[in-house]
Amino acid sequence: MDNLILNNGKKIPNIMLGSFQMDDPKIMDEIVETAVENGVYGFDTSPSYKTEGMLSDSIKKVIKEGKATREDFFVDTKIDSWQMIEKKGQIRPFVEFALKKTGLEYWDMLLIHWPQPEYLTKTWLAMEKLYEEGLVKNIGVCNFSVRHFNELEKAGAHIVPMVVQNEIHPLNTEPELVEYCKKNNIVIQAYSPLCRMIPMMKNNALINILAEKYGVSVAQIILRWHVEMGFVPIVKTSSSKRVIENTDVFSFALSKEDKDAISSLDQHFKIFLESRCCPGY
Ligand SMILES: NC(=O)c1ccc[n+]([C@@H]2O[C@H](COP(=O)([O-])OP(=O)(O)OC[C@H]3O[C@@H](n4cnc5c(N)ncnc54)[C@H](OP(=O)(O)O)[C@@H]3O)[C@@H](O)[C@H]2O)c1
């Protein structure tokens, strides 16, 4: 595993593991332990997933066993829309409470989960303060399009988000956002990077031909494409075996033609529908 460098000079792992829809602490322990054994230290959680506590407990166990230190880990969490609304953007108490509850001392990344319209900019300005005080090491956003970045700038934000976490996979490649992020030195975390392996993704003819050509699995072809695109895939699995499979993508490289062919599968297909909280393009 390697790291990418954020626009503040700090490091972020180039593959991370998700925790959405995980609810078994025993499985979480196995996932974190297997990840660490295989050099994977990046994890993503959120209050709405109800995994902040469970993930933190598994991380603390591994630290207690002397297998890793807190500094080895990179943990994302998020500010949910209900939190933005309840505190009208003044979200500090939620962050302080979650840190106390989990005992992780700091979050490596705090993200706005959805660009909830009323309190988006107020929340961002409150997050800038938490970052400056060191309570969170990095700050970023999710489910953003270019106009949301413009809104932050207009509202007087003085910190460019370090990352944006959006739904990205071969069926939804978001070229406009990618171009904007390249220009502004913002790292892209790709959520649902396997498009949840729905049939349209896992049975895709090109991806299956490439899996055979490179002698790897369909998931490995997709995750290797993410890495080569410079994205940080946040991939979720409840299987330790798949943690190993999904992160073993550094022993082969796609040819430029194959990488471009995968990018051309884009059809603006998203699992997560646009909504009031994610007004989209
Ligand atoms: N910011 C946001 O708004 C947002 C939204 C959604 C998700 N996320 C984050 O992104 C993470 C990942 O997204 P996701 O869970 O939606 O989708 P995903 O990672 O694309 O797909 C997860 C699904 O793929 C299966 N899978 C994983 N590895 C596999 C493999 N090697 N072969 C076959 N199937 C495999 C998993 O099943 P098993 O568990 O059975 O292996 C699970 O059903 C989430 O956990 C969350 O942390 C963020």
PDB file of C-alpha atoms in Angstrom, residues 82-240:
ATOM      1  CA  TRP A  82     -29.240  16.050  10.516  1.00  0.00           C
ATOM      2  CA  GLN A  83     -26.266  17.302  12.546  1.00  0.00           C
ATOM      3  CA  MET A  84     -25.815  20.313  10.249  1.00  0.00           C
ATOM      4  CA  ILE A  85     -29.513  21.119  10.586  1.00  0.00           C
ATOM      5  CA  GLU A  86     -29.791  20.520  14.327  1.00  0.00           C
ATOM      6  CA  LYS A  87     -26.880  22.819  15.181  1.00  0.00           C
ATOM      7  CA  LYS A  88     -27.388  25.224  12.250  1.00  0.00           C
ATOM      8  CA  GLY A  89     -23.840  24.505  11.121  1.00  0.00           C
ATOM      9  CA  GLN A  90     -22.215  24.859  14.560  1.00  0.00           C
ATOM     10  CA  ILE A  91     -21.208  21.187  14.598  1.00  0.00           C
ATOM     11  CA  ARG A  92     -18.308  21.277  17.087  1.00  0.00           C
ATOM     12  CA  PRO A  93     -20.236  19.503  19.943  1.00  0.00           C
ATOM     13  CA  PHE A  94     -20.887  16.475  17.721  1.00  0.00           C
ATOM     14  CA  VAL A  95     -17.207  16.173  16.851  1.00  0.00           C
ATOM     15  CA  GLU A  96     -16.064  16.575  20.462  1.00  0.00           C
ATOM     16  CA  PHE A  97     -18.665  14.053  21.669  1.00  0.00           C
ATOM     17  CA  ALA A  98     -17.734  11.425  19.055  1.00  0.00           C
ATOM     18  CA  LEU A  99     -14.023  11.754  19.842  1.00  0.00           C
ATOM     19  CA  LYS A 100     -14.666  11.357  23.554  1.00  0.00           C
ATOM     20  CA  LYS A 101     -16.972   8.384  22.967  1.00  0.00           C
ATOM     21  CA  THR A 102     -14.609   6.569  20.608  1.00  0.00           C
ATOM     22  CA  GLY A 103     -11.367   7.462  22.390  1.00  0.00           C
ATOM     23  CA  LEU A 104      -9.561   7.932  19.086  1.00  0.00           C
ATOM     24  CA  GLU A 105      -8.200  11.363  20.163  1.00  0.00           C
ATOM     25  CA  TYR A 106      -8.551  12.862  16.691  1.00  0.00           C
ATOM     26  CA  TRP A 107     -10.128  12.138  13.323  1.00  0.00           C
ATOM     27  CA  ASP A 108      -7.759  11.947  10.394  1.00  0.00           C
ATOM     28  CA  MET A 109     -10.466  13.277   8.105  1.00  0.00           C
ATOM     29  CA  LEU A 110     -13.772  15.013   8.805  1.00  0.00           C
ATOM     30  CA  LEU A 111     -16.112  15.222   5.817  1.00  0.00           C
ATOM     31  CA  ILE A 112     -19.413  16.956   5.138  1.00  0.00           C
ATOM     32  CA  HIS A 113     -21.587  13.965   4.203  1.00  0.00           C
ATOM     33  CA  TRP A 114     -24.043  15.770   1.928  1.00  0.00           C
ATOM     34  CA  PRO A 115     -24.085  19.398   0.728  1.00  0.00           C
ATOM     35  CA  GLN A 116     -27.198  20.128   2.744  1.00  0.00           C
ATOM     36  CA  PRO A 117     -28.189  23.512   1.230  1.00  0.00           C
ATOM     37  CA  GLU A 118     -29.100  25.709   4.245  1.00  0.00           C
ATOM     38  CA  TYR A 119     -26.052  25.037   6.409  1.00  0.00           C
ATOM     39  CA  LEU A 120     -23.355  23.951   3.981  1.00  0.00           C
ATOM     40  CA  THR A 121     -21.122  26.997   4.207  1.00  0.00           C
ATOM     41  CA  LYS A 122     -21.643  27.572   7.944  1.00  0.00           C
ATOM     42  CA  THR A 123     -20.660  23.951   8.593  1.00  0.00           C
ATOM     43  CA  TRP A 124     -17.557  24.289   6.442  1.00  0.00           C
ATOM     44  CA  LEU A 125     -16.433  27.442   8.270  1.00  0.00           C
ATOM     45  CA  ALA A 126     -16.906  25.622  11.618  1.00  0.00           C
ATOM     46  CA  MET A 127     -14.832  22.710  10.291  1.00  0.00           C
ATOM     47  CA  GLU A 128     -12.033  25.072   9.263  1.00  0.00           C
ATOM     48  CA  LYS A 129     -11.766  26.103  12.942  1.00  0.00           C
ATOM     49  CA  LEU A 130     -11.647  22.475  14.148  1.00  0.00           C
ATOM     50  CA  TYR A 131      -8.880  21.818  11.607  1.00  0.00           C
ATOM     51  CA  GLU A 132      -6.891  24.846  12.712  1.00  0.00           C
ATOM     52  CA  GLU A 133      -7.157  23.661  16.329  1.00  0.00           C
ATOM     53  CA  GLY A 134      -5.928  20.160  15.376  1.00  0.00           C
ATOM     54  CA  LEU A 135      -9.068  18.322  16.536  1.00  0.00           C
ATOM     55  CA  VAL A 136      -9.287  16.939  13.014  1.00  0.00           C
ATOM     56  CA  LYS A 137      -6.178  16.455  10.901  1.00  0.00           C
ATOM     57  CA  ASN A 138      -7.833  17.057   7.524  1.00  0.00           C
ATOM     58  CA  ILE A 139     -11.188  18.288   6.266  1.00  0.00           C
ATOM     59  CA  GLY A 140     -13.147  17.497   3.158  1.00  0.00           C
ATOM     60  CA  VAL A 141     -16.533  17.097   1.526  1.00  0.00           C
ATOM     61  CA  CYS A 142     -18.704  14.408  -0.042  1.00  0.00           C
ATOM     62  CA  ASN A 143     -21.255  14.331  -2.813  1.00  0.00           C
ATOM     63  CA  PHE A 144     -20.013  17.609  -4.237  1.00  0.00           C
ATOM     64  CA  SER A 145     -20.137  18.983  -7.740  1.00  0.00           C
ATOM     65  CA  VAL A 146     -18.071  21.928  -8.953  1.00  0.00           C
ATOM     66  CA  ARG A 147     -20.729  24.481  -8.058  1.00  0.00           C
ATOM     67  CA  HIS A 148     -20.614  23.429  -4.398  1.00  0.00           C
ATOM     68  CA  PHE A 149     -16.886  24.232  -4.284  1.00  0.00           C
ATOM     69  CA  ASN A 150     -17.725  27.629  -5.772  1.00  0.00           C
ATOM     70  CA  GLU A 151     -20.312  28.183  -3.027  1.00  0.00           C
ATOM     71  CA  LEU A 152     -17.686  27.575  -0.325  1.00  0.00           C
ATOM     72  CA  GLU A 153     -15.308  30.007  -1.985  1.00  0.00           C
ATOM     73  CA  LYS A 154     -17.991  32.692  -2.271  1.00  0.00           C
ATOM     74  CA  ALA A 155     -18.843  32.250   1.435  1.00  0.00           C
ATOM     75  CA  GLY A 156     -15.270  33.151   2.421  1.00  0.00           C
ATOM     76  CA  ALA A 157     -13.782  29.708   2.964  1.00  0.00           C
ATOM     77  CA  HIS A 158     -10.029  30.020   3.176  1.00  0.00           C
ATOM     78  CA  ILE A 159      -9.174  26.333   3.169  1.00  0.00           C
ATOM     79  CA  VAL A 160      -9.543  24.272   0.000  1.00  0.00           C
ATOM     80  CA  PRO A 161     -11.024  20.868   0.944  1.00  0.00           C
ATOM     81  CA  MET A 162      -8.300  18.223   1.079  1.00  0.00           C
ATOM     82  CA  VAL A 163     -10.571  15.569  -0.400  1.00  0.00           C
ATOM     83  CA  VAL A 164     -13.912  15.057  -2.030  1.00  0.00           C
ATOM     84  CA  GLN A 165     -15.615  11.699  -1.516  1.00  0.00           C
ATOM     85  CA  ASN A 166     -18.071  10.935  -4.313  1.00  0.00           C
ATOM     86  CA  GLU A 167     -19.656   7.902  -5.943  1.00  0.00           C
ATOM     87  CA  ILE A 168     -17.170   6.964  -8.631  1.00  0.00           C
ATOM     88  CA  HIS A 169     -16.693   3.685 -10.506  1.00  0.00           C
ATOM     89  CA  PRO A 170     -16.379   2.686 -14.162  1.00  0.00           C
ATOM     90  CA  LEU A 171     -20.092   3.358 -14.765  1.00  0.00           C
ATOM     91  CA  ASN A 172     -19.840   6.895 -13.292  1.00  0.00           C
ATOM     92  CA  THR A 173     -16.450   8.541 -13.820  1.00  0.00           C
ATOM     93  CA  GLU A 174     -17.320  12.236 -13.200  1.00  0.00           C
ATOM     94  CA  PRO A 175     -14.778  13.771 -15.647  1.00  0.00           C
ATOM     95  CA  GLU A 176     -15.727  17.380 -14.845  1.00  0.00           C
ATOM     96  CA  LEU A 177     -15.168  16.883 -11.114  1.00  0.00           C
ATOM     97  CA  VAL A 178     -11.921  15.015 -11.761  1.00  0.00           C
ATOM     98  CA  GLU A 179     -10.630  17.892 -13.899  1.00  0.00           C
ATOM     99  CA  TYR A 180     -11.576  20.440 -11.220  1.00  0.00           C
ATOM    100  CA  CYS A 181      -9.872  18.397  -8.488  1.00  0.00           C
ATOM    101  CA  LYS A 182      -6.691  18.019 -10.532  1.00  0.00           C
ATOM    102  CA  LYS A 183      -6.517  21.795 -11.024  1.00  0.00           C
ATOM    103  CA  ASN A 184      -7.184  22.493  -7.341  1.00  0.00           C
ATOM    104  CA  ASN A 185      -5.086  19.707  -5.857  1.00  0.00           C
ATOM    105  CA  ILE A 186      -8.015  17.923  -4.181  1.00  0.00           C
ATOM    106  CA  VAL A 187      -7.729  14.150  -3.675  1.00  0.00           C
ATOM    107  CA  ILE A 188     -10.749  12.116  -4.776  1.00  0.00           C
ATOM    108  CA  GLN A 189     -12.011   9.324  -2.548  1.00  0.00           C
ATOM    109  CA  ALA A 190     -14.231   7.018  -4.607  1.00  0.00           C
ATOM    110  CA  TYR A 191     -17.139   5.541  -2.687  1.00  0.00           C
ATOM    111  CA  SER A 192     -19.082   2.510  -3.926  1.00  0.00           C
ATOM    112  CA  PRO A 193     -15.954   1.920  -6.031  1.00  0.00           C
ATOM    113  CA  LEU A 194     -17.188  -1.518  -7.131  1.00  0.00           C
ATOM    114  CA  CYS A 195     -20.637  -0.093  -7.896  1.00  0.00           C
ATOM    115  CA  ARG A 196     -21.591  -2.537  -5.170  1.00  0.00           C
ATOM    116  CA  MET A 197     -20.866  -5.347  -7.637  1.00  0.00           C
ATOM    117  CA  ILE A 198     -24.391  -5.124  -8.992  1.00  0.00           C
ATOM    118  CA  PRO A 199     -24.888  -7.391 -12.037  1.00  0.00           C
ATOM    119  CA  MET A 200     -24.416  -4.501 -14.511  1.00  0.00           C
ATOM    120  CA  MET A 201     -20.921  -4.013 -13.066  1.00  0.00           C
ATOM    121  CA  LYS A 202     -19.757  -7.510 -12.209  1.00  0.00           C
ATOM    122  CA  ASN A 203     -21.031  -9.005 -15.494  1.00  0.00           C
ATOM    123  CA  ASN A 204     -19.630  -6.215 -17.657  1.00  0.00           C
ATOM    124  CA  ALA A 205     -18.044  -7.899 -20.693  1.00  0.00           C
ATOM    125  CA  LEU A 206     -14.938  -5.680 -20.929  1.00  0.00           C
ATOM    126  CA  ILE A 207     -14.117  -5.950 -17.214  1.00  0.00           C
ATOM    127  CA  ASN A 208     -14.484  -9.743 -17.369  1.00  0.00           C
ATOM    128  CA  ILE A 209     -12.242  -9.996 -20.450  1.00  0.00           C
ATOM    129  CA  LEU A 210      -9.619  -7.879 -18.663  1.00  0.00           C
ATOM    130  CA  ALA A 211      -9.875  -9.982 -15.488  1.00  0.00           C
ATOM    131  CA  GLU A 212      -9.052 -13.039 -17.591  1.00  0.00           C
ATOM    132  CA  LYS A 213      -6.296 -11.228 -19.508  1.00  0.00           C
ATOM    133  CA  TYR A 214      -4.495 -10.074 -16.322  1.00  0.00           C
ATOM    134  CA  GLY A 215      -5.301 -13.244 -14.357  1.00  0.00           C
ATOM    135  CA  VAL A 216      -7.019 -11.358 -11.530  1.00  0.00           C
ATOM    136  CA  SER A 217     -10.600 -10.931 -10.288  1.00  0.00           C
ATOM    137  CA  VAL A 218     -13.211  -8.483 -11.589  1.00  0.00           C
ATOM    138  CA  ALA A 219     -12.962  -6.521  -8.314  1.00  0.00           C
ATOM    139  CA  GLN A 220      -9.175  -6.298  -8.660  1.00  0.00           C
ATOM    140  CA  ILE A 221      -9.439  -4.896 -12.223  1.00  0.00           C
ATOM    141  CA  ILE A 222     -11.869  -2.217 -11.027  1.00  0.00           C
ATOM    142  CA  LEU A 223      -9.818  -1.308  -7.946  1.00  0.00           C
ATOM    143  CA  ARG A 224      -6.578  -1.195  -9.955  1.00  0.00           C
ATOM    144  CA  TRP A 225      -8.318   1.219 -12.375  1.00  0.00           C
ATOM    145  CA  HIS A 226      -9.183   3.467  -9.392  1.00  0.00           C
ATOM    146  CA  VAL A 227      -5.587   3.448  -8.174  1.00  0.00           C
ATOM    147  CA  GLU A 228      -4.250   4.245 -11.644  1.00  0.00           C
ATOM    148  CA  MET A 229      -6.790   7.065 -12.016  1.00  0.00           C
ATOM    149  CA  GLY A 230      -5.328   8.539  -8.821  1.00  0.00           C
ATOM    150  CA  PHE A 231      -8.530   7.948  -6.806  1.00  0.00           C
ATOM    151  CA  VAL A 232      -8.627   6.493  -3.283  1.00  0.00           C
ATOM    152  CA  PRO A 233     -11.222   3.712  -3.468  1.00  0.00           C
ATOM    153  CA  ILE A 234     -13.197   3.195  -0.253  1.00  0.00           C
ATOM    154  CA  VAL A 235     -14.241  -0.411  -0.673  1.00  0.00           C
ATOM    155  CA  LYS A 236     -16.515  -2.261   1.721  1.00  0.00           C
ATOM    156  CA  THR A 237     -16.461  -5.951   2.453  1.00  0.00           C
ATOM    157  CA  SER A 238     -17.492  -8.048   5.431  1.00  0.00           C
ATOM    158  CA  SER A 239     -15.149 -10.819   4.328  1.00  0.00           C
ATOM    159  CA  SER A 240     -11.533 -11.009   5.489  1.00  0.00           C
TER     160      SER A 240
END
